[in-house]
Coordinates of C-alpha atoms in Angstrom, one line a residue:
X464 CA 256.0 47.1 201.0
X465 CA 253.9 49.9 198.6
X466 CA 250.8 47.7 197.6
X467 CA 248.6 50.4 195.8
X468 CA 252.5 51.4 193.8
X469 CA 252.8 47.6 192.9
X470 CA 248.8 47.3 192.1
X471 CA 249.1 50.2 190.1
X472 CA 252.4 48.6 187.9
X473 CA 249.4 45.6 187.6
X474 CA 246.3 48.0 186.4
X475 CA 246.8 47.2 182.5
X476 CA 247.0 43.4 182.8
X477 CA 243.7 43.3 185.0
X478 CA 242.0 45.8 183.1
X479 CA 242.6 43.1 179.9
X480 CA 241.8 40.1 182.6
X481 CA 238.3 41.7 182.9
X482 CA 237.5 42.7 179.6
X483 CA 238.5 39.3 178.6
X484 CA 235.9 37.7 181.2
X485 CA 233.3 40.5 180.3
X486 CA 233.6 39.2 176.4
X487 CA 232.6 35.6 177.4
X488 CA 230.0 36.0 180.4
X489 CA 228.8 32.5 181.6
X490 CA 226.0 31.5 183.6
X491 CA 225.2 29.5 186.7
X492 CA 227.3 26.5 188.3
X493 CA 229.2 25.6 185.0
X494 CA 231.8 28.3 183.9
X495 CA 234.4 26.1 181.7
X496 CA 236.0 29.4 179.6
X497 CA 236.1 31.5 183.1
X498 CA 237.9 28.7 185.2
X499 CA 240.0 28.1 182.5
X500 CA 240.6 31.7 182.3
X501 CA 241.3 32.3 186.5
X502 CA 243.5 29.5 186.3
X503 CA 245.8 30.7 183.6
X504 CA 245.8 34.4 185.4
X505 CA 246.7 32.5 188.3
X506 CA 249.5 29.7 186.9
X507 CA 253.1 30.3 187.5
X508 CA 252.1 32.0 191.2
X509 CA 253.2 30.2 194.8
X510 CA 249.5 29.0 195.1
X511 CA 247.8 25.6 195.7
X512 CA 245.8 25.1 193.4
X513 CA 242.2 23.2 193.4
X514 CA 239.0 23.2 191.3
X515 CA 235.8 22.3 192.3
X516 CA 233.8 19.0 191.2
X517 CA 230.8 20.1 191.7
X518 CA 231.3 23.1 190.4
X519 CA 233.5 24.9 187.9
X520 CA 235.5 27.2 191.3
X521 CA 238.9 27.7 191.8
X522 CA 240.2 27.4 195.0
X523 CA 244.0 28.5 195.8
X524 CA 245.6 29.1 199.3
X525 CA 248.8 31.1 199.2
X526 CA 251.2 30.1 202.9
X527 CA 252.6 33.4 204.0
X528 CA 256.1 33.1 205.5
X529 CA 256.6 35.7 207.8
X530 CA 257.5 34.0 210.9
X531 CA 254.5 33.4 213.3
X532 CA 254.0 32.5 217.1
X533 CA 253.0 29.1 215.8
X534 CA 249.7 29.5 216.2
X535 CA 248.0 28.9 212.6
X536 CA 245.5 31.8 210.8
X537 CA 243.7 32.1 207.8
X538 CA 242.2 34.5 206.1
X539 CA 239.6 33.6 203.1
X540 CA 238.9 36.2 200.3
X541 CA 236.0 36.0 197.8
X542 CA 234.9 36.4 194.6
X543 CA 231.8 35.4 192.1
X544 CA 232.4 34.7 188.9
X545 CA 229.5 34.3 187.2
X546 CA 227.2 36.1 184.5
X547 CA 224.0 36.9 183.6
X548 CA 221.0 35.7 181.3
X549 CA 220.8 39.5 180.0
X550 CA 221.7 40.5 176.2
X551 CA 224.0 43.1 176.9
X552 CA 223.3 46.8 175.4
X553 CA 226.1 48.8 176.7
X554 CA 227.8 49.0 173.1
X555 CA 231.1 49.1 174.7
X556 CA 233.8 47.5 172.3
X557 CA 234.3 44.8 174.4
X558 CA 230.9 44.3 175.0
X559 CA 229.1 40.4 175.1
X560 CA 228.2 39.0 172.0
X561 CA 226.9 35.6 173.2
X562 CA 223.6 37.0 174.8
X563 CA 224.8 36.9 179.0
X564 CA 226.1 39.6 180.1
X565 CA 228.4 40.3 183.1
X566 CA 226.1 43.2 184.5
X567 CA 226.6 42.7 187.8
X568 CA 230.4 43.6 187.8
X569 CA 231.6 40.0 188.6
X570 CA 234.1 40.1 186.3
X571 CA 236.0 43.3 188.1
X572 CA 235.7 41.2 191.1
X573 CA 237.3 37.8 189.3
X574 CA 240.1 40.5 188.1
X575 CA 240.7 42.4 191.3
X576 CA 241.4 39.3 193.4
X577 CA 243.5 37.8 190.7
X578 CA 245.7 41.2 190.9
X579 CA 245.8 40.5 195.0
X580 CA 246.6 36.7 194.7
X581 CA 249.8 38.3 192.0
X582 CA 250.5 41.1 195.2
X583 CA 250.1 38.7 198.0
X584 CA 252.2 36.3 196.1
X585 CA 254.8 39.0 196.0
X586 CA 254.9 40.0 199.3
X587 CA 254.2 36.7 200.7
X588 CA 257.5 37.5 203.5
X589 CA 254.8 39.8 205.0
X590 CA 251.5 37.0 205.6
X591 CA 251.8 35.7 208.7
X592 CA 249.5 32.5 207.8
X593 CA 247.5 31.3 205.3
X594 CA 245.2 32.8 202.6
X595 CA 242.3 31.5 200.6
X596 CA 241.3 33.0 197.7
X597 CA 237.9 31.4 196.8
X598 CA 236.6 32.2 192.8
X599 CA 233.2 31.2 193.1
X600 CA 230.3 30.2 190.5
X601 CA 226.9 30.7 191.0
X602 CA 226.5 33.7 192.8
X603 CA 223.3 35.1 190.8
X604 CA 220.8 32.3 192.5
X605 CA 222.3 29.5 191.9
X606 CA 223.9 28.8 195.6
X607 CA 227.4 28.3 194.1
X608 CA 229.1 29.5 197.8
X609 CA 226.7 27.1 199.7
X610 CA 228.6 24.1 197.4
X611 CA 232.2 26.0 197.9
X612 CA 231.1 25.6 201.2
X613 CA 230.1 21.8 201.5
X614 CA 233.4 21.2 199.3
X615 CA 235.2 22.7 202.2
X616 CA 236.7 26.1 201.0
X617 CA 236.5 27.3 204.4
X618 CA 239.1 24.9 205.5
X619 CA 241.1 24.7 202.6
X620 CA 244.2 25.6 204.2
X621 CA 243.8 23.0 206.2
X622 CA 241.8 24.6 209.6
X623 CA 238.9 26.8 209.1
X624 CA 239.4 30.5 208.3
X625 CA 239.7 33.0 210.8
X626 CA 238.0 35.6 208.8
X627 CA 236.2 36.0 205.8
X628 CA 236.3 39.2 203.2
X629 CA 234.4 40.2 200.1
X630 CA 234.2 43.0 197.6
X631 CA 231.1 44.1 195.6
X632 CA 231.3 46.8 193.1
X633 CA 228.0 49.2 192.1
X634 CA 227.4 50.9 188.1
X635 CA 225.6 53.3 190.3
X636 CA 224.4 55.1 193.5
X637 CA 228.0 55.3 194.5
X638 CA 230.7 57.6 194.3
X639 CA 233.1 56.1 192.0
X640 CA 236.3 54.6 194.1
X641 CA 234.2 54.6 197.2
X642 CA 234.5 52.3 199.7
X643 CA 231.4 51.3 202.2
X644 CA 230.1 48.7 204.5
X645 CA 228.0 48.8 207.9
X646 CA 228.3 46.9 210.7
X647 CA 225.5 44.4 211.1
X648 CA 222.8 43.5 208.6
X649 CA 224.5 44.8 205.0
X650 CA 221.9 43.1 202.7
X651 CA 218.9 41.5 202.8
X652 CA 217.6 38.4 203.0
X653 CA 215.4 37.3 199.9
X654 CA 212.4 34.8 199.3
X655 CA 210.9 33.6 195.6
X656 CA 207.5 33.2 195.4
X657 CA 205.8 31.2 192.5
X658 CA 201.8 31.6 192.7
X659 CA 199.2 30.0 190.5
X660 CA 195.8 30.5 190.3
X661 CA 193.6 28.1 189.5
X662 CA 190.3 29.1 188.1
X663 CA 188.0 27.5 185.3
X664 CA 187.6 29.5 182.1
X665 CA 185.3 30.4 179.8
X666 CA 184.3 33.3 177.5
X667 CA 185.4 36.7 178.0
X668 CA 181.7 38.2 177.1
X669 CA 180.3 36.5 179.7
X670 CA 182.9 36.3 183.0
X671 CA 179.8 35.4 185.5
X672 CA 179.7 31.7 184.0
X673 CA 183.8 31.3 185.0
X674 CA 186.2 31.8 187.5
X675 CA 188.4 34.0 186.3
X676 CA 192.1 33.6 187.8
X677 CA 193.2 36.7 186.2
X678 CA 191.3 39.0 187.9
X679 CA 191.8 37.0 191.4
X680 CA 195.6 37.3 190.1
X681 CA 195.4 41.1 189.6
X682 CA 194.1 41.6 193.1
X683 CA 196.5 39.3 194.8
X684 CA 199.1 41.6 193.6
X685 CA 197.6 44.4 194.8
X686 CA 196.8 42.9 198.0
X687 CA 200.6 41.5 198.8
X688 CA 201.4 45.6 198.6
X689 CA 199.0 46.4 201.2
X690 CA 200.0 43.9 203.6
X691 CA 203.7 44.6 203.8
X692 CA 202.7 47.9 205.6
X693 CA 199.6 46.1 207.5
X694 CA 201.5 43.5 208.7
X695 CA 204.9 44.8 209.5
X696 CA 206.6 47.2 211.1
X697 CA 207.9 50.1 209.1
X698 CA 211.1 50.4 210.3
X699 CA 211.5 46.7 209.6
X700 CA 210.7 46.6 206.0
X701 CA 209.6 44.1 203.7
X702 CA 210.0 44.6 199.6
X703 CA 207.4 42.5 197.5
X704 CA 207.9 42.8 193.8
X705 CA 206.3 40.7 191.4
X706 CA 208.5 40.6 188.1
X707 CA 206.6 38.0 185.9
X708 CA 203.2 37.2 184.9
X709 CA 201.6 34.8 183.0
X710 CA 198.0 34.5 182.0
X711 CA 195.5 33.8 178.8
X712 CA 196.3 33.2 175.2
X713 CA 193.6 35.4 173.7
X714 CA 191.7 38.6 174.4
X715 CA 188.6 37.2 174.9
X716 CA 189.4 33.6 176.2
X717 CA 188.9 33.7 179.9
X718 CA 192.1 31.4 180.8
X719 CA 192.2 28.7 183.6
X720 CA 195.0 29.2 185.4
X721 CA 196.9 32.3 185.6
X722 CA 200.3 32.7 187.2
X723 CA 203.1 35.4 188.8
X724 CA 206.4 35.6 190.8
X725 CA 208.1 37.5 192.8
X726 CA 210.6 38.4 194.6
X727 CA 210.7 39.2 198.9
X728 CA 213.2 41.2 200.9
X729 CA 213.5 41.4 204.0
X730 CA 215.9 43.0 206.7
X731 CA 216.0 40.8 210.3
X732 CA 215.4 37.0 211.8
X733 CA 211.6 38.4 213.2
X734 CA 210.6 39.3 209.8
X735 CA 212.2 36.3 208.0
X736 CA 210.5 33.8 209.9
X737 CA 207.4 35.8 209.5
X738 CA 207.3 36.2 206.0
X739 CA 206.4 33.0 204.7
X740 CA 203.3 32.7 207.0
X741 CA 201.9 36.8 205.9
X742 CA 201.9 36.0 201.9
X743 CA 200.2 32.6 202.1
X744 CA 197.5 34.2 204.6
X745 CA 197.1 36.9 201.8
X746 CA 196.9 34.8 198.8
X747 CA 194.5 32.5 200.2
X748 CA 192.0 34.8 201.5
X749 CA 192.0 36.7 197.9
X750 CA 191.5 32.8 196.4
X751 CA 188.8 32.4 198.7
X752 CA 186.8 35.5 197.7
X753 CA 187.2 34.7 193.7
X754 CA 186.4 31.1 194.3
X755 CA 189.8 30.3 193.0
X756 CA 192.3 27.5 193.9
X757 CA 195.9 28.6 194.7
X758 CA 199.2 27.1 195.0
X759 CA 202.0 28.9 196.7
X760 CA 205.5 28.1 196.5
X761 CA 207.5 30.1 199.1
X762 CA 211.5 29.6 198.3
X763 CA 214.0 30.7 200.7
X764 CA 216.9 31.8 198.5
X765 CA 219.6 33.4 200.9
X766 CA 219.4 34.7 204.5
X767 CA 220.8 38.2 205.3
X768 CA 224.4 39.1 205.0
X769 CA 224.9 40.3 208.4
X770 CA 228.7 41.5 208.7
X771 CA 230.7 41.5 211.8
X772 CA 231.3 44.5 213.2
X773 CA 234.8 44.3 214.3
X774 CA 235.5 43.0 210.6
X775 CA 233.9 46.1 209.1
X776 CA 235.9 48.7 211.6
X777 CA 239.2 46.6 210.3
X778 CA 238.0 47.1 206.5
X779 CA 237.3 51.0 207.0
X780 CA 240.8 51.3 208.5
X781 CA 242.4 49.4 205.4
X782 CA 240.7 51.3 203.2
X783 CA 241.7 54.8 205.0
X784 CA 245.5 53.4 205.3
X785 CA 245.8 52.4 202.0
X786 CA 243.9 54.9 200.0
X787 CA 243.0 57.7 202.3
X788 CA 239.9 58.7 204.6
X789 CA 238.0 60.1 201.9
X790 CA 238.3 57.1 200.3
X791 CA 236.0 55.1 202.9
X792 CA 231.7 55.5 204.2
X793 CA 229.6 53.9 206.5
X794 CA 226.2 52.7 204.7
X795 CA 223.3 54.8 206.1
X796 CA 220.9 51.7 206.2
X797 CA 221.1 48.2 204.7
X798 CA 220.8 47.6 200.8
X799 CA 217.9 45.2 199.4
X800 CA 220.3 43.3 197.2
X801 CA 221.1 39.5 198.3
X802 CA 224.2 37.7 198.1
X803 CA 225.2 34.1 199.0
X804 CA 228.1 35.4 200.7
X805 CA 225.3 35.8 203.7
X806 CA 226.6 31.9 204.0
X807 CA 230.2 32.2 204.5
X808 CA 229.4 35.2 206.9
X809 CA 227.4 32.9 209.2
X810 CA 229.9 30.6 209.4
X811 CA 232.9 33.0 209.3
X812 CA 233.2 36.8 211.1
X813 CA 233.7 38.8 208.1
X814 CA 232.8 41.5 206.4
X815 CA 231.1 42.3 203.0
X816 CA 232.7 45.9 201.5
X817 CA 230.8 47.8 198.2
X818 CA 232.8 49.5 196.1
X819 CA 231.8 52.2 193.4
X820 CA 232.5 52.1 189.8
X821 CA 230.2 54.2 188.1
X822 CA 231.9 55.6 185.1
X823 CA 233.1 58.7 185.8
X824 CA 230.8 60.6 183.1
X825 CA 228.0 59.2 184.4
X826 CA 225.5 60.7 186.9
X827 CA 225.8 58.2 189.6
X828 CA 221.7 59.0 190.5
X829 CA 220.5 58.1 187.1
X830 CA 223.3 55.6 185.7
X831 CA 222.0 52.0 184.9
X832 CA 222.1 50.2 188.2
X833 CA 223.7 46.4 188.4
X834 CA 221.7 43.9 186.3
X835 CA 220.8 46.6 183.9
X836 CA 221.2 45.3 180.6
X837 CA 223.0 48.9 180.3
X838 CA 225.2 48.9 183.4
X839 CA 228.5 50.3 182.6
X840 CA 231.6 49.4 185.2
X841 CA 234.6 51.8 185.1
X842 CA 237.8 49.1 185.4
X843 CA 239.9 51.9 186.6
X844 CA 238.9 50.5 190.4
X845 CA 240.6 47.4 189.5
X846 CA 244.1 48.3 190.9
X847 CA 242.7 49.8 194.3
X848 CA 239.9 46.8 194.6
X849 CA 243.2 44.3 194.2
X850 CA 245.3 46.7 196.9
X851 CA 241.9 46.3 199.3
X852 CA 241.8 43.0 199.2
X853 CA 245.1 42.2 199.6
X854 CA 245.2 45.0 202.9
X855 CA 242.6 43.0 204.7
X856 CA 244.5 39.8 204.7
X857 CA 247.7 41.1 205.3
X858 CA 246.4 43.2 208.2
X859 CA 243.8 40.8 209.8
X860 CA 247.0 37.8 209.9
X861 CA 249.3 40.2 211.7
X862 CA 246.3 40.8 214.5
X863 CA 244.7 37.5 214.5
X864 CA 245.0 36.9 218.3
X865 CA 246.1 33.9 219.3
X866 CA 245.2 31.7 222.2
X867 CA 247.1 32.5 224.7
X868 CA 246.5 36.8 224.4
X869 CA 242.8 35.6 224.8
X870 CA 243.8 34.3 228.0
X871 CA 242.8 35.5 231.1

């Protein structure tokens, strides 16, 4: 069995399955040209085959049939599907035309585990259980892997998976065709919070006769700043970044309500939990002092993706088998990116691998980061993304222990 030689003899047909995703990007829960896409990639393959009805996913389980001690595993490997609401600027020839954009790499994902369902397929003699291969919608805030979930893709094989694996690739900030994880928390937990002010207007010439929610608003962002480092510990960060605001319809209309979100990061459970409590504290001492009303909507979005550290030591030695050690880094800290995977992780030991794909002309310190309506992904990974995936559930079925070598 060469994987990487047979992933390699599959490197043109996935680089066409991605650009082919990346020319129709869809968003959200409802991707009808993607699913009907996976599911053509996949037909013709030994696979079980499922969609979901809440959802447009694919779910297929491949049954290895190396012989086994009887005692049933499962493996589960991921990947999201979905686009984004950007207008795509890359100018690339196979660029988006339909204003989404697939600018956070999910369609090299989509393609790298259709190339390891085709490998695992072919070397199904060597799996020594079951896999899962879960195509997921939703990814980009839209809880698509919490419904996967509920519509039971972590027992679709019929018991619930032994261990869970996904891939994320970067435009930049990586090496290109590096490998990394961490042990423990990998990415951060994230909060949305929706504020308005409510003030009463009046003219701009004469602000004493109002209450002016803009200027309450203006300080309330200021203030959120300050109290990440008054309130918590350093080396437990929070990130507060407010991304949209909302106020006024004329320069000298003093407005009644004004109006901002933002997003919250955050790295561990203490922090989490504390979170919530620190920004309405904030927001409703900076009302006070303007005489302003204020609502605050604090959304949890997804907990941390906290990876399991066995898991991670198993995908650095699949990557340094398969592709060689230099091929492989441990994460120096955690990233403040979210993912819904954090949910099949707290259900699942597992582990969460990046992957770079910067172009290879590109300065990886300066190139357009993920979601950058410029964010440029070099497909070339696509063969050793597909050869990684497949590696983990190969390997992690032939040392899934079974009951009896847990025995004391």
């Amino acid at each position: 069995m060469n994987l990487l030689d047979d992933a390699h003899a599959l490197a043109g047909d996935l680089k066409q399955l991605r650009r082919t995703l990346h020319r129709q990007p869809e968003v959200g829960l409802d991707l009808p040209r993607t699913q009907e896409t996976v599911l053509q990639a996949l037909d013709g393959l030994p696979l079980e085959v499922r969609t979901g009805t809440r959802t447009t996913s694919v779910t297929a389980v491949l049954r290895g049939t190396k012989p086994t001690d009887n005692f049933a595993r499962t493996v589960l490997l991921r990947a999201d599907m979905d686009g984004l609401p950007v207008t795509e600027q890359t100018g690339l020839d196979f660029a988006s035309q339909n204003g989404a954009m697939h600018g956070c790499g999910h369609d090299l994902h989509t393609a790298a585990l259709v190339g390891a369902a085709q490998l695992l397929s072919r070397h199904r003699d060597h799996i020594a259980g079951d896999v899962v291969l879960m195509f997921q919608p939703g990814e980009e805030g839209w809880d698509g892997a919490a419904t996967m979930i509920e519509e039971g893709v972590l027992d679709a094989s019929g018991r619930r998976a032994d261990a869970a694996y996904g891939l994320h690739v970067f435009s930049s900030q990586q090496s290109n065709g590096t490998f990394f994880s961490r042990p423990g928390t990998l990415l951060a937990a994230s909060y949305r919070l929706i504020v308005t002010v409510q003030g009463a207007g009046g003219h701009g010439s004469s602000p004493s006769t109002a209450r002016d929610p803009v200027t309450a608003m203006a300080e309330m962002i200021t203030s959120l700043q300050t109290m990440v480092t008054r309130t918590f510990d350093i080396f437990d960060p929070v990130v507060v970044t407010v991304a949209k605001v909302r106020a006024g319809s004329r320069h000298n209309i003093i407005p009644d309500e004004a109006y901002f979100e933002a997003t919250v990061r955050c790295y561990s459970e203490v922090t989490y939990d504390a979170v919530p409590t620190a920004l309405r504290r904030v927001l409703d001492g900076v009302a006070s002092a303007h005489r302003v009303d204020v609502d605050v909507d604090v959304i949890a979005e997804f907990p941390m993706t906290v990876n399991n550290a066995t898991e991670v030591q198993r995908g650095a030695a699949t990557v340094v088998e398969l592709l060689g050690e230099e091929r492989y880094e441990t994460a120096p800290h955690p990233l403040s990116g979210s993912e819904d995977f954090s949910y099949v992780l707290q259900d699942i030991p597992g582990a969460f691998i990046g992957l770079g794909a910067c172009m290879p002309d590109a300065d990886t310190a300066t190139a357009p980061m993920n979601h950058s309506p410029r964010a440029c992904f070099d497909d070339s990974v696509l063969a050793d993304a597909a050869t990684v995936y497949a590696g983990l559930a190969i390997g992690r079925l032939d040392h899934t222990p079974s009951p009896e070598s847990d025995a004391p």
